[in-house]
Coordinates of C-alpha atoms and ligand atoms in Angstrom, one line a residue:
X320 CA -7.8 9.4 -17.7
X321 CA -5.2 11.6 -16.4
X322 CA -4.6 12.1 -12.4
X323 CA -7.4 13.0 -10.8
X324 CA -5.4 16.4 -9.2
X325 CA -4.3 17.3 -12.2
X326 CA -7.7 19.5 -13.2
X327 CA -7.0 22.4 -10.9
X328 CA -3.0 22.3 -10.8
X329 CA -1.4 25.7 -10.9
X330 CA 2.7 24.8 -11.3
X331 CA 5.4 26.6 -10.0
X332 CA 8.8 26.0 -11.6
X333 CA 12.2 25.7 -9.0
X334 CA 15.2 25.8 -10.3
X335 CA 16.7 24.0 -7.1
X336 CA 20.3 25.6 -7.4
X337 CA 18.7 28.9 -6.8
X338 CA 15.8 28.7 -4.3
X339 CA 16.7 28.5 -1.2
X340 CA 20.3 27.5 0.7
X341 CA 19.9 26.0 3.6
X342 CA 23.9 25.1 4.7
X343 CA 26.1 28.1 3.3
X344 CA 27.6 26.5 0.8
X345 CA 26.2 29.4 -1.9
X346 CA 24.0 26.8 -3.8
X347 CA 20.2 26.1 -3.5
X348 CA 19.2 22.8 -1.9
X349 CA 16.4 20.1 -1.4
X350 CA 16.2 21.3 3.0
X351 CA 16.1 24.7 1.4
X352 CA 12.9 24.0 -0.7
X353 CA 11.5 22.4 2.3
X354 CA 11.9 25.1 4.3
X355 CA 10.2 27.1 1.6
X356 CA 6.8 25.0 0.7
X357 CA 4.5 27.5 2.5
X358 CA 5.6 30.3 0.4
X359 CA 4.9 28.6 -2.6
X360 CA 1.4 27.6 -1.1
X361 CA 0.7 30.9 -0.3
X362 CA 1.0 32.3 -3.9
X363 CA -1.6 29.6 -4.6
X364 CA 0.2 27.6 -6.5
X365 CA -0.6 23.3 -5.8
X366 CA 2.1 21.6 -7.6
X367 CA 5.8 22.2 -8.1
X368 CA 8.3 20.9 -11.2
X369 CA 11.7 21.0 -10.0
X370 CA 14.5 21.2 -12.6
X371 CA 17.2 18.6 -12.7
X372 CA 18.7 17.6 -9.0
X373 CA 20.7 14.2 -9.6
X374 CA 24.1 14.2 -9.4
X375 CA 25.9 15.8 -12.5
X376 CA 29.1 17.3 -13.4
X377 CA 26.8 20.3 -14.2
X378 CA 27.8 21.1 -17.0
X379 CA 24.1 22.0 -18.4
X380 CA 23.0 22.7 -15.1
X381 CA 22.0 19.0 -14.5
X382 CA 20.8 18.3 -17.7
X383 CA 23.8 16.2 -18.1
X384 CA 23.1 13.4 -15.4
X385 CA 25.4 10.9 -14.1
X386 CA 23.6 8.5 -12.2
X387 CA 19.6 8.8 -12.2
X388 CA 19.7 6.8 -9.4
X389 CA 21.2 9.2 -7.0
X390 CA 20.6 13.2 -5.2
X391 CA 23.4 15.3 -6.3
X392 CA 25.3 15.8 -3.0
X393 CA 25.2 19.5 -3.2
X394 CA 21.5 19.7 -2.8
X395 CA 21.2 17.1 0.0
X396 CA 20.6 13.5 -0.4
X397 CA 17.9 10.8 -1.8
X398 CA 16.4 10.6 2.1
X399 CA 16.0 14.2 2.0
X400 CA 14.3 14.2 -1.2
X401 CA 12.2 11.5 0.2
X402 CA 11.2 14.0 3.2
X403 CA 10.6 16.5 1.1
X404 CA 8.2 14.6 -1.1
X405 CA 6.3 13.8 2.4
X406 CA 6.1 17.3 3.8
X407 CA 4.9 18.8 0.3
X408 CA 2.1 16.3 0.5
X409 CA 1.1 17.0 4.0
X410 CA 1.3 21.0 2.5
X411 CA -0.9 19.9 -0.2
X412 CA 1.2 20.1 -3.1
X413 CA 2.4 17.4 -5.5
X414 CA 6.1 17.7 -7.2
X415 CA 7.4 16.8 -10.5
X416 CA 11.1 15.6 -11.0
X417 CA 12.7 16.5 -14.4
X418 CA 13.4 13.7 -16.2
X419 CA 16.3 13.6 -19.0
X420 CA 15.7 10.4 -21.3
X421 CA 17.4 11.8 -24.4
X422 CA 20.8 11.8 -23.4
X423 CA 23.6 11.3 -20.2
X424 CA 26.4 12.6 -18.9
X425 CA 29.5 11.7 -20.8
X426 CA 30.7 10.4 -16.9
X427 CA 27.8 8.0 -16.8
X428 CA 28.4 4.5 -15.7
X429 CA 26.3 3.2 -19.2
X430 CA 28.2 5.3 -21.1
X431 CA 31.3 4.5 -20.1
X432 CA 30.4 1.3 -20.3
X433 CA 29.0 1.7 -24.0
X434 CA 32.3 3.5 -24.8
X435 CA 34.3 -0.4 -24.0
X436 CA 31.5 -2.0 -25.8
X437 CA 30.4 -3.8 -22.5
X438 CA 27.7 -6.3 -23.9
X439 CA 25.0 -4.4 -22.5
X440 CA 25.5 -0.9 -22.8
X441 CA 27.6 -1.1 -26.4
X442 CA 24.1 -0.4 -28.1
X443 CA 22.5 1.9 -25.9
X444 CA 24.0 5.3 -27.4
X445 CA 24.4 6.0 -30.8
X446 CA 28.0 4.6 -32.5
X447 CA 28.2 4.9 -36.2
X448 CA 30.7 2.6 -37.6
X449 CA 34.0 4.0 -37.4
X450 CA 36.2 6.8 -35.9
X451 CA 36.1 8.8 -38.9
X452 CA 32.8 8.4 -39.8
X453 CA 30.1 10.9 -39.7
X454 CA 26.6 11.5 -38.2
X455 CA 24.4 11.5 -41.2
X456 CA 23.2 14.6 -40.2
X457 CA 23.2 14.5 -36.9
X458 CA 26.0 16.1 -34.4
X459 CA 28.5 13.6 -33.5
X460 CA 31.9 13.7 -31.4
X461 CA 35.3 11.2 -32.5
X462 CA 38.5 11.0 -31.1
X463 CA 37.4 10.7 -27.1
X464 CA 37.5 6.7 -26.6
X465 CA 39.3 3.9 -28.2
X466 CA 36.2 2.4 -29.3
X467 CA 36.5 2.5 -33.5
X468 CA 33.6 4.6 -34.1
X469 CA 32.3 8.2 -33.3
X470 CA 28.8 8.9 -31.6
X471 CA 26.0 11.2 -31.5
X472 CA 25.1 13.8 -29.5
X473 CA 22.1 15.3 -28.8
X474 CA 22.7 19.0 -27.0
X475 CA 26.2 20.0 -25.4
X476 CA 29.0 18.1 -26.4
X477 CA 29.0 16.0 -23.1
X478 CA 25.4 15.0 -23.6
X479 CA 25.5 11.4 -26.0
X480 CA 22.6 10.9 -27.1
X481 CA 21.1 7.7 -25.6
X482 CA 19.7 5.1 -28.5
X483 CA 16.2 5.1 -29.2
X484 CA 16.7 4.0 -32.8
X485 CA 15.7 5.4 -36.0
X486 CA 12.6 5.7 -38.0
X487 CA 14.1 6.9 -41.5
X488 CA 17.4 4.8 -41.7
X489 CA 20.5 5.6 -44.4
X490 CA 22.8 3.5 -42.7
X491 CA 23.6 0.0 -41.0
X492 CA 24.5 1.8 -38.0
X493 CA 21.4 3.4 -37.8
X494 CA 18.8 0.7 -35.9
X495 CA 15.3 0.2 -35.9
X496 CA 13.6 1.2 -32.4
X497 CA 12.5 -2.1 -31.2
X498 CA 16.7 -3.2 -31.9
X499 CA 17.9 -4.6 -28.4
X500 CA 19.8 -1.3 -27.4
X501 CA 16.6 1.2 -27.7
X502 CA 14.3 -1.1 -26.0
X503 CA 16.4 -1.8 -23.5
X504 CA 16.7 1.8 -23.6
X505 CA 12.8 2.4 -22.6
X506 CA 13.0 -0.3 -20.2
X507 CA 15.4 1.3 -18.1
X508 CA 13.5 5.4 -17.9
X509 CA 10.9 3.0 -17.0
X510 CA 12.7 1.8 -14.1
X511 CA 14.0 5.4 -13.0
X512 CA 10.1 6.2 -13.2
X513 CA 9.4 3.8 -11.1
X514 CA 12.1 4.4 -8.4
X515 CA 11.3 7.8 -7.9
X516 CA 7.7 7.3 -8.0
X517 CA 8.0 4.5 -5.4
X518 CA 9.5 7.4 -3.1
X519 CA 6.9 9.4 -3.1
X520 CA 7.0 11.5 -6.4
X521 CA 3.8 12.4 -8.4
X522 CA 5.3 12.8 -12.2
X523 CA 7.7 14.3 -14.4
X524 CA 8.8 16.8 -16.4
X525 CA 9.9 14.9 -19.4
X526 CA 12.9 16.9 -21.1
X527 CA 12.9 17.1 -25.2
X528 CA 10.8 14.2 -25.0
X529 CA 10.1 14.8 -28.8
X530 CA 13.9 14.0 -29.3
X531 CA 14.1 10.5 -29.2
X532 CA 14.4 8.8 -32.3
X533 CA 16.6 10.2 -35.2
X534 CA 15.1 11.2 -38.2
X535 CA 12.0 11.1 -37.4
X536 CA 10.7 13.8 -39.0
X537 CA 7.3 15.4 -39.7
X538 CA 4.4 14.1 -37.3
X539 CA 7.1 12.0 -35.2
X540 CA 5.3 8.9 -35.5
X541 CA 8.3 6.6 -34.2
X542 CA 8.9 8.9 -30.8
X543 CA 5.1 8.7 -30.6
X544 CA 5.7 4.7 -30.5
X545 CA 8.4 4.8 -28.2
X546 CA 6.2 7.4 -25.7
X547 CA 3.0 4.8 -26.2
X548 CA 5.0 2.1 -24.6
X549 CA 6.8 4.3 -21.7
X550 CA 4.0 6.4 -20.4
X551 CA 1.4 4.1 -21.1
X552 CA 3.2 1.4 -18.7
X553 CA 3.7 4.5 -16.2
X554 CA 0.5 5.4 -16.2
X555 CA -0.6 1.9 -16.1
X556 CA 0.8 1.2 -13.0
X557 CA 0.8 4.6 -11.5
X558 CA -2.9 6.1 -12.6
X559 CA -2.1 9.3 -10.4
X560 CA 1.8 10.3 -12.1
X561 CA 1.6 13.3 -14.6
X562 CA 3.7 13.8 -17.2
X563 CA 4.3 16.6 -18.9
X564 CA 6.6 16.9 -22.3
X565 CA 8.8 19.5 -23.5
X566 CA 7.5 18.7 -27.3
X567 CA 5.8 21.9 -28.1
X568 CA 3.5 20.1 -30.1
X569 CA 0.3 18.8 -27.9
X570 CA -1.2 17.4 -30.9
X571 CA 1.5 14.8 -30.9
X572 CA 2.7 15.0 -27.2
X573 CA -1.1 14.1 -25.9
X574 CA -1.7 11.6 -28.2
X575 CA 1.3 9.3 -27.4
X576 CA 0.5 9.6 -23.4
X577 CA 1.6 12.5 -22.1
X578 CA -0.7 14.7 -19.8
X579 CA 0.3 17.7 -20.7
X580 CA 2.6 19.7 -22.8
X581 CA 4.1 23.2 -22.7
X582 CA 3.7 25.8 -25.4
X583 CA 7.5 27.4 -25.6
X584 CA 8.6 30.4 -27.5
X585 CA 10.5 28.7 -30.6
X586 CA 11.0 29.7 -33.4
X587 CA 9.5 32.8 -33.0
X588 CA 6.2 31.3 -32.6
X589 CA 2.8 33.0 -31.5
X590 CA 4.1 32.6 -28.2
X591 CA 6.9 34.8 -29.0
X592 CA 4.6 37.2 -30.6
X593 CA 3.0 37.7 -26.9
X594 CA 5.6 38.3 -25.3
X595 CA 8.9 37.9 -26.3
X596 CA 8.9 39.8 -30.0
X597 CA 12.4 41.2 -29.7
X598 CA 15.7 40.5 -30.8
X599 CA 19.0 40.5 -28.5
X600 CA 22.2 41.8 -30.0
X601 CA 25.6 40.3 -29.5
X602 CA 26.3 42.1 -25.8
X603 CA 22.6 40.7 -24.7
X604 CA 20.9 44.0 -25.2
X605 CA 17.3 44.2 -25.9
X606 CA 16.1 46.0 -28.5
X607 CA 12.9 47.5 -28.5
X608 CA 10.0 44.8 -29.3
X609 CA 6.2 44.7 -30.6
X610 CA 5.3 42.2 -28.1
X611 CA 1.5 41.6 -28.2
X612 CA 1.5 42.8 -24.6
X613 CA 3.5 45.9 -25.1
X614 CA 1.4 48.9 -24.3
X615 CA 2.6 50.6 -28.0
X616 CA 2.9 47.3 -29.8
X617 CA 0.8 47.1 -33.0
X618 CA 0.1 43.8 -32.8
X619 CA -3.3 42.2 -32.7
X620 CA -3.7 38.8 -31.0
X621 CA -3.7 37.2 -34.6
X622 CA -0.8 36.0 -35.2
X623 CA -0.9 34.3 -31.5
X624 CA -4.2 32.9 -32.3
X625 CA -2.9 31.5 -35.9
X626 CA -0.6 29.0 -34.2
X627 CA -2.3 28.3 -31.2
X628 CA -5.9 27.6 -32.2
X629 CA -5.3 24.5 -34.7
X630 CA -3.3 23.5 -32.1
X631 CA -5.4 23.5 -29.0
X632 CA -8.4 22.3 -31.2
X633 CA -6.5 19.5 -32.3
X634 CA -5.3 18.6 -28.6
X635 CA -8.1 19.8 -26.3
X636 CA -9.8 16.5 -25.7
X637 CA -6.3 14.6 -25.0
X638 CA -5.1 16.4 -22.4
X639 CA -3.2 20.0 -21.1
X640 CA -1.8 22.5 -23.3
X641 CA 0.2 24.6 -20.5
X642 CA 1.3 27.9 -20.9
X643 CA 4.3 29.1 -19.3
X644 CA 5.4 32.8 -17.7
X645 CA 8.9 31.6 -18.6
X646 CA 11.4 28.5 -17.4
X647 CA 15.5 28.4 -16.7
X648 CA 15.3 28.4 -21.0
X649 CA 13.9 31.5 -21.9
X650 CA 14.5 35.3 -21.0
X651 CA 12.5 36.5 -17.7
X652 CA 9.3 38.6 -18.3
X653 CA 11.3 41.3 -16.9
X654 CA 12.4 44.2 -18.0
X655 CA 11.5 43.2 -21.6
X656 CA 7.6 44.0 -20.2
X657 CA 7.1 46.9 -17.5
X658 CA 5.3 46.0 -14.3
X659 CA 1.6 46.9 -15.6
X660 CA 2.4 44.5 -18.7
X661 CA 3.6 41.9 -16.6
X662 CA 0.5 42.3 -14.8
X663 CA -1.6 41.9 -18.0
X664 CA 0.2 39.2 -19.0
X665 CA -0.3 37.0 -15.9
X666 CA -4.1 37.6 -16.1
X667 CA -3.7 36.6 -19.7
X668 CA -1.9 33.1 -18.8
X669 CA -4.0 32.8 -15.7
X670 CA -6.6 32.5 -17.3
X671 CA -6.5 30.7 -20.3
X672 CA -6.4 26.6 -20.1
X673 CA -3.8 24.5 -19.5
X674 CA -2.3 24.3 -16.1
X675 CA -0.2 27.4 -15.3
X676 CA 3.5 26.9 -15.0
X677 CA 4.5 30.3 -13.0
X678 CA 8.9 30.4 -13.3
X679 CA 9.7 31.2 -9.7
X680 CA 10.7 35.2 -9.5
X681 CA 8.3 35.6 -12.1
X682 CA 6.0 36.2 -9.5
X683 CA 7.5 38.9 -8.0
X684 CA 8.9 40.6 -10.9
X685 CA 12.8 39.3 -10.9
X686 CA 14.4 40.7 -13.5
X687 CA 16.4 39.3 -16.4
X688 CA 20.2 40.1 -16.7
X689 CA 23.2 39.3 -18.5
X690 CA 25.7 37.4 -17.0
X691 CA 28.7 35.5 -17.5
X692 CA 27.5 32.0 -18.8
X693 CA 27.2 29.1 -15.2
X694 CA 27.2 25.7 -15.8
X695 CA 26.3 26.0 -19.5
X696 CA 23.6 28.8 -19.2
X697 CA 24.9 30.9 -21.5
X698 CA 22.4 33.7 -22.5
X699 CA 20.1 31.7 -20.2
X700 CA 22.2 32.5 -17.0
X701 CA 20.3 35.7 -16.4
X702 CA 17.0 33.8 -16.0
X703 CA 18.7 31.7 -13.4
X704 CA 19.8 34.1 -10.5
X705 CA 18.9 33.3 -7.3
X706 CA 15.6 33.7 -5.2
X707 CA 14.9 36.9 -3.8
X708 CA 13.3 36.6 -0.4
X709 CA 14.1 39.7 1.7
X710 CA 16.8 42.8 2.1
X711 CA 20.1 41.8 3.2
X712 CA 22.8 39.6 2.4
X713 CA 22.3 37.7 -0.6
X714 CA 18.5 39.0 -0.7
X715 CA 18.5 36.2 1.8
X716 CA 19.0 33.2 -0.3
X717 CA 22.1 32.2 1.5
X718 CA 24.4 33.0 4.5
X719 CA 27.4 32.3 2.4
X720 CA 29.9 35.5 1.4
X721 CA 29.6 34.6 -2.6
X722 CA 26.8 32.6 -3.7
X723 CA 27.6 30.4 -6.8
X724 CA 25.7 33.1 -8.7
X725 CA 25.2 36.8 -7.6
X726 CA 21.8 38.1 -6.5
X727 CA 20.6 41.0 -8.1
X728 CA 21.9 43.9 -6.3
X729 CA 20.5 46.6 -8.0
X730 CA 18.4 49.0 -6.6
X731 CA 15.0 48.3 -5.7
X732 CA 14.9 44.8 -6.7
X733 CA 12.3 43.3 -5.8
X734 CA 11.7 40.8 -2.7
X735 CA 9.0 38.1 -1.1
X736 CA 9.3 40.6 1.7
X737 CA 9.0 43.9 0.2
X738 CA 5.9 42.6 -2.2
X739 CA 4.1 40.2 1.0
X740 CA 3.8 43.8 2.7
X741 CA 2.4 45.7 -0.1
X742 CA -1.3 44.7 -0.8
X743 CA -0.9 46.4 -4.3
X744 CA 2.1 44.5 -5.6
X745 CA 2.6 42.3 -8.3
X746 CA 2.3 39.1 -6.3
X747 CA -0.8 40.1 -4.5
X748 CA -2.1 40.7 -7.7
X749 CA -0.6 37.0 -9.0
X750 CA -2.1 35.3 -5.6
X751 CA -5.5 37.0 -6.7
X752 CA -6.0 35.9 -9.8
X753 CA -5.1 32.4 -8.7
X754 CA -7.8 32.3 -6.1
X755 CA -10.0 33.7 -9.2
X756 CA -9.1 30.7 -11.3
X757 CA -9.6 27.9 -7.9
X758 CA -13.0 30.1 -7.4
X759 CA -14.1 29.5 -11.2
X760 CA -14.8 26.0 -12.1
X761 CA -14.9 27.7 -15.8
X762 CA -11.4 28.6 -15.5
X763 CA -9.9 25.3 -14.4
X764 CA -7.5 23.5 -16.8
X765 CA -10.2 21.5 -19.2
X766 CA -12.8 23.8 -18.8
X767 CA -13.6 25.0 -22.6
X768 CA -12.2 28.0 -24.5
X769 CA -13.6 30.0 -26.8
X770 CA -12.3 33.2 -28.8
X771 CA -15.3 35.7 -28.8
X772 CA -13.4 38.8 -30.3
X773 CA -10.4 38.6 -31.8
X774 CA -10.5 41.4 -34.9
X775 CA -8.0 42.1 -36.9
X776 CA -6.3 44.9 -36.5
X777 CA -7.8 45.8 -33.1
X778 CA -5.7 45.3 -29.6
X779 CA -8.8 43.9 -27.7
X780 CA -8.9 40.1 -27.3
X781 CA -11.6 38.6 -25.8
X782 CA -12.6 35.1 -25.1
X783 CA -15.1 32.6 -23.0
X784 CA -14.0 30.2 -20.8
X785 CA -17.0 28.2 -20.4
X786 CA -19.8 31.0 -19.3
X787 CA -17.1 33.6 -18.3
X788 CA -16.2 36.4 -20.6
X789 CA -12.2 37.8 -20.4
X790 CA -11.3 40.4 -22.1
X791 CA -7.9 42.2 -22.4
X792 CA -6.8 45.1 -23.4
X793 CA -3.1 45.6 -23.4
X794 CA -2.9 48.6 -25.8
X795 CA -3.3 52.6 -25.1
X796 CA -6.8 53.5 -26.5
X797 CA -10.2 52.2 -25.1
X798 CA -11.7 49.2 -26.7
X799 CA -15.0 47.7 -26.9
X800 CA -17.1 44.6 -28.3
X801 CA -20.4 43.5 -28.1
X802 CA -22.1 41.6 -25.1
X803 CA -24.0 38.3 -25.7
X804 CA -26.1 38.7 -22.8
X805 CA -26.3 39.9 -19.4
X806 CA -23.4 39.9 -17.3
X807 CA -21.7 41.6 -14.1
X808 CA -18.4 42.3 -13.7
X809 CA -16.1 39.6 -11.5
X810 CA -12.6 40.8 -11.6
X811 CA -10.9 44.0 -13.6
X812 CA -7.4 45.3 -13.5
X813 CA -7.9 48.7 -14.5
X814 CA -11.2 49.5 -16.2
X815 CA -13.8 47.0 -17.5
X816 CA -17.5 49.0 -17.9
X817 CA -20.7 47.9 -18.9
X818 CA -22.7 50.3 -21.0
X819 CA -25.9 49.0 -22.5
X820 CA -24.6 45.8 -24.8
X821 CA -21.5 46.7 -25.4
X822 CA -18.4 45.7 -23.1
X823 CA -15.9 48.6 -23.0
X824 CA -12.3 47.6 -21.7
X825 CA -9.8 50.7 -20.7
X826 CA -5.9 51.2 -21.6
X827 CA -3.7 48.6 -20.7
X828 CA -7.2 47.0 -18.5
X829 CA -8.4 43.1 -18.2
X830 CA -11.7 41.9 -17.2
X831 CA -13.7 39.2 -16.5
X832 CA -17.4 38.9 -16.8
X833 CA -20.2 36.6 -15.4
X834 CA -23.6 35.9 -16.6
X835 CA -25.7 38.2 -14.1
X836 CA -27.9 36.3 -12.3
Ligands
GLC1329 C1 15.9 21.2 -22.4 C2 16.2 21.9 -21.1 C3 17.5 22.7 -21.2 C4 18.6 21.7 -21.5 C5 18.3 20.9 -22.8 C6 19.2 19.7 -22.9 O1 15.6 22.1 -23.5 O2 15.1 22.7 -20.8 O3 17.7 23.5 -20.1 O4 19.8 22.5 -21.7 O5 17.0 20.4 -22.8 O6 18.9 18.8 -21.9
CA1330 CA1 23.3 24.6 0.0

């Protein structure tokens, strides 16, 4: 049984860098969060999953960590994450830590230690057997360390990948995952669990959890192992911790322990097709896209609904598949989707199951840009800007005359302040379709889904959660399908109608229907 809060979570993503800074120093910080809480409460949101904050050279914005053990200085110490665990829970809402068990730092202590074959840490990254030897496949780096042998990587260059073992092995080097290094390995995430459980956190956010072990392709049967044995002992031991993988493959992710798992846009997936069905050209512009939710796109909610449904069937019983507005990986919602798309869009992922992962900005509209790459962002450095709370300097996210990234000084960006005062902006309209999912049992996390019209070749999707009907219109022309039974209308963004048994939906309009009493 998952935790118990889990069933009516609504997340909110925080990239800590760029939240809130609390000291001037031009970077985001764990007093800054703290300070921030009731914000995030207000929007309705319960739970929080904060990106990477131990310390790090930064060099993929924390992704690389050098000691697991420890706050990175620059947003605060482990005492004030401690306090900030405690005043979230008097708040009411739980927070997830991100944790990295694929790789290190290149400056961590075990891997320096692996790199002079100390004993204990020789085994737990991935050596082959000589400096000019390659990776079978797999991305490897020679010439760094005396040690005679080159080792694999698993993202940047200064990310070795730690050893999990092998399930398909070509080589001696290559060892099984039950070999000392790996399991020594799972014991110590295990222990990093533990730790910052102990202090008062309530999961994690497990980072390309699916990465593990090498080679091991197809239904990843091995990572799967290797997953039994570390969340099952968590969960074990801590019956309320969540976690929640970045796998992108729930059938797999839930099976092996996790709680959840997100749906990303790879590969051009039917989560691209929603949203994201563009391409970017070489100086980061957008070209124009057939996103599902596009009011002119010609897609129908097919080819979504081709990859997600044998998915979700295969999953549902085991736990969450969550849907995302976007994370510090992916391009904002914004400007790719105009305000009354992003609008749809939210009532789309607000109401479909899964817990809701809302990206903060997303809330308020921030928009994407392109910007010179920061601490390996790259194209994703635009997604990463920071908070924008109110007019003035920095948009108010720090007192400092440069932050470490700019704020988005454009015209009319949007703020907390300029959207709290308007009843009719977009996060009013976020905050009230999150008090429609908390007032909805049927739209809570488990609850069931159903598709009730999906037809090919029409815009109109529509689809039962439990005795509710949604349905959503994105495109230009009026839609319609047929009613079931008798129902009144609970909620519409533009127009929803009820003309004898037939449901008609307007342009660009979402609704949601109860069974009239
Ligand atoms: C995940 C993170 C991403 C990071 C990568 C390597 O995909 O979300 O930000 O760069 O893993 O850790
Ligand atoms: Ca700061």
């Amino acid at each position: 049984m998952a935790a118990s809060w889990l069933k009516d979570a609504v997340f909110y993503e925080i990239y800590p860098q760029s939240f809130y800074d609390s000291n001037g120093d031009g970077i985001g910080d764990l007093q800054g969060m703290a300070l921030k809480l009731d914000y995030v409460r207000s929007i309705g949101c319960n739970a929080i999953w904060m990106n990477p904050c131990f310390d790090s050279p930064f060099k993929d914005a924390g992704y690389d960590v050098r000691d697991y053990y420890k706050v990175a200085p620059r947003y605060g110490t482990n005492e004030d994450l401690k306090n900030l665990f405690a005043i979230a829970h008097e708040k009411g809402l739980k927070i997830l830590l991100d944790l990295v068990p694929g790789h290190t730092s290149e400056e961590n202590e075990w891997f320096k230690k692996s790199c002079e074959e100390d004993p204990d840490f020789a085994q737990r990254y991935i050596w082959t057997d000589g400096a000019f030897s390659g990776g079978d496949g797999m991305p490897f780096i020679g010439g760094e360390y005396p040690r005679n042998a080159t080792y694999i990587i698993n993202f940047f260059k200064c990310q070795p990948a730690l050893n999990y073992g092998y399930r398909d092995r070509h080589t001696h080097w290559q060892q099984s995952i039950d070999a000392p290094g790996p399991m020594a390995n799972r014991e110590a995430m295990k222990d990093i669990m533990r730790f910052w459980l102990d202090m008062g956190c309530d999961g994690f956010r497990v980072d390309m959890a699916d990465s593990l072990v090498k080679n091991d392709h197809g239904v990843k049967t091995a990572t799967m192992e290797v997953w039994k044995d570390m969340a099952g002992a968590i969960h074990a031991q801590y019956p309320e911790a969540v976690l929640i993988s970045e796998w992108n493959h729930p059938d797999q992710a839930l099976a092996c322990g996790f709680d959840g798992d997100f749906y990303l846009n790879w590969d051009g997936n039917g989560y691209s097709l929603l949203f994201r069905d563009y391409r970017r050209d070489a100086k980061g512009n957008v070209t124009p896209d057939n996103s599902y939710f596009k009011a002119e796109s010609t897609q129908d909610i097919q080819g979504f609904l081709g990859d997600y449904l044998p998915k979700y069937q295969a999953s549902k019983d085991l736990g969450l598949w969550c849907l995302i507005t976007g994370n510090h990986d992916t391009p904002r919602l914004a400007p790719s989707l105009d305000d009354r798309e992003r609008r749809l869009a939210f009532a789309f992922l607000l109401t479909m199951p899964g817990a809701p992962f809302i990206y903060y900005g997303d809330e308020i509209g921030m928009d994407y840009r392109w910007l010179p790459s920061k601490e390996g962002g790259y194209a994703r450095t635009g997604s990463r800007t920071p908070m924008q709370w109110c007019k003035g300097k920095n948009l108010g996210f720090s007192d400092c005359d440069a932050p470490y990234l700019p704020t988005d000084d454009r015209q009319g960006a949007p703020t907390v302040e300029s959207q709290n005062a308007d009843p009719d902006s977009l996060l009013n309209h976020v905050r009230r379709l999150i008090a429609l999912r908390k007032n909805y049992a049927d739209l809570g996390n488990y609850s069931d889904f159903q598709v009730y019209s999906a037809r090919e070749g029409e815009r109109l999707f529509a689809y039962k959660r439990g005795k509710l009907l949604c349905a959503l219109n994105p495109g230009v022309k009026e839609e319609s399908c047929k009613l079931d039974g008798q129902y009144r209308v609970v909620y519409a963004l533009g127009e929803g109608r009820l003309e004898k048994d037939q449901l008609i939906v307007g342009r660009q309009s979402f609704t949601v229907l109860a069974p009239a009493e």
